[in-house]
């Protein structure tokens, strides 16, 4: 009785930061795609050919709204990543959570060093704004480092299953869509707004995956394997029955040879 109580307290303490991380990252997944408000807010931009960063560029009419939401999202990501990192079971997982912290910090810098103008609607405005371009690149570096590390940790440990199963697909889609947004930086603009908004939706899905996975705490090193599911149990019984049948067949053949 004492042993059960002793083990349950650390388990409860381990779940608390994960629950916090799950709540914060679920909220971040929604706020990360606050750009959908452009459907009802008269921003003056054409979403097909405009970067989302233009919503809070210098001189944009609703810069305070979209920039403020971006800062709120960054704060949610940082606090959620710190909470998740405290409960990570291995170095790879902790490194992945720290990379996610970098996503939030670099996103904050992205807002504090915005585009000087909106290139999709202002003639003569260049798409490359050195400081903003660097911070955006750092956001993506931290993002894909986070995806790689946390997916690797999840597939190696088998938990969380949602990250292990869907993380590679979401990460691949996010990488392809992000590469499709660099056209204006190379002098080939048009339709990059669609690719970027698809990318942001996939990043939101990634944050939702992490939130869902954080609801189930990682098993500590050396912990016993989780109880088998009904499907695994049925599969094990079937294999056991098949093995027993094969053993009986072998004995029958041997007995037949001996009798002969």
XYZ file of N, CA, C and O in Angstrom, residues 16 22 24 28 36-37 47 49-50 57 74-75 156 178 180 182-183 187 197 205 215 218 223 240-241 251:
104
model
N 1.364 17.047 -14.181
C 0.928 18.438 -14.071
C 1.535 19.328 -15.161
O 0.797 20.058 -15.838
N -0.299 20.818 -22.599
C -1.383 20.469 -23.514
C -2.360 21.624 -23.668
O -2.785 21.961 -24.788
N -1.838 24.896 -23.081
C -1.215 26.060 -23.715
C -1.005 25.844 -25.209
O -1.243 26.744 -26.029
N -2.430 27.711 -28.468
C -1.509 28.247 -29.472
C -1.866 27.765 -30.875
O -1.704 28.510 -31.853
N -6.993 34.027 -40.198
C -8.312 33.796 -40.807
C -9.238 34.983 -40.565
O -10.251 35.125 -41.261
N -8.882 35.838 -39.603
C -9.698 37.026 -39.359
C -9.681 37.984 -40.548
O -10.534 38.868 -40.638
N -5.142 37.781 -50.135
C -4.509 36.638 -49.459
C -3.732 35.714 -50.392
O -2.756 35.096 -49.964
N -1.763 36.446 -52.799
C -0.454 36.957 -53.201
C 0.236 37.762 -52.102
O 1.202 38.472 -52.390
N -0.236 37.660 -50.870
C 0.329 38.456 -49.779
C 0.837 37.534 -48.671
O 0.204 36.525 -48.335
N 2.730 44.533 -40.968
C 3.830 45.350 -41.470
C 3.636 46.803 -41.049
O 2.529 47.230 -40.687
N 3.063 33.509 -29.476
C 4.455 33.234 -29.131
C 4.603 32.953 -27.645
O 5.345 32.045 -27.240
N 3.900 33.724 -26.816
C 3.959 33.498 -25.368
C 3.384 32.134 -24.996
O 3.923 31.428 -24.128
N 10.967 6.456 -31.233
C 11.889 5.584 -30.504
C 11.250 5.024 -29.242
O 11.448 3.850 -28.912
N 6.452 25.417 -47.028
C 7.330 26.549 -46.707
C 8.268 26.873 -47.872
O 8.562 28.041 -48.139
N 7.544 26.593 -50.913
C 6.746 27.221 -51.966
C 6.470 28.695 -51.693
O 5.816 29.364 -52.505
N 8.956 30.982 -51.007
C 10.166 31.800 -51.176
C 10.231 32.468 -52.546
O 11.210 33.146 -52.842
N 9.207 32.301 -53.375
C 9.222 32.888 -54.716
C 9.524 34.369 -54.742
O 10.426 34.817 -55.474
N 12.471 36.813 -56.579
C 12.010 37.609 -57.704
C 10.881 36.987 -58.490
O 10.563 37.460 -59.588
N -0.272 30.093 -46.153
C -1.418 29.821 -45.290
C -1.618 28.323 -45.097
O -2.037 27.891 -44.025
N -1.590 22.313 -36.923
C -1.855 20.886 -36.716
C -0.742 20.236 -35.896
O -0.994 19.358 -35.059
N -1.119 15.019 -23.366
C -2.146 14.549 -22.431
C -1.789 13.187 -21.857
O -2.267 12.817 -20.795
N 4.875 10.698 -20.851
C 5.853 9.741 -21.344
C 6.155 8.721 -20.245
O 6.295 9.076 -19.079
N 10.295 1.839 -16.774
C 8.929 1.546 -16.364
C 8.430 0.313 -17.103
O 8.836 0.026 -18.235
N -0.432 -17.584 -30.035
C -0.172 -18.666 -29.088
C -0.880 -19.948 -29.487
O -0.305 -21.038 -29.418
N -2.139 -19.830 -29.913
C -2.880 -21.012 -30.342
C -2.249 -21.641 -31.577
O -2.179 -22.871 -31.703
N 4.630 -33.184 -32.887
C 4.579 -34.396 -32.067
C 3.835 -35.518 -32.778
O 4.222 -36.696 -32.701
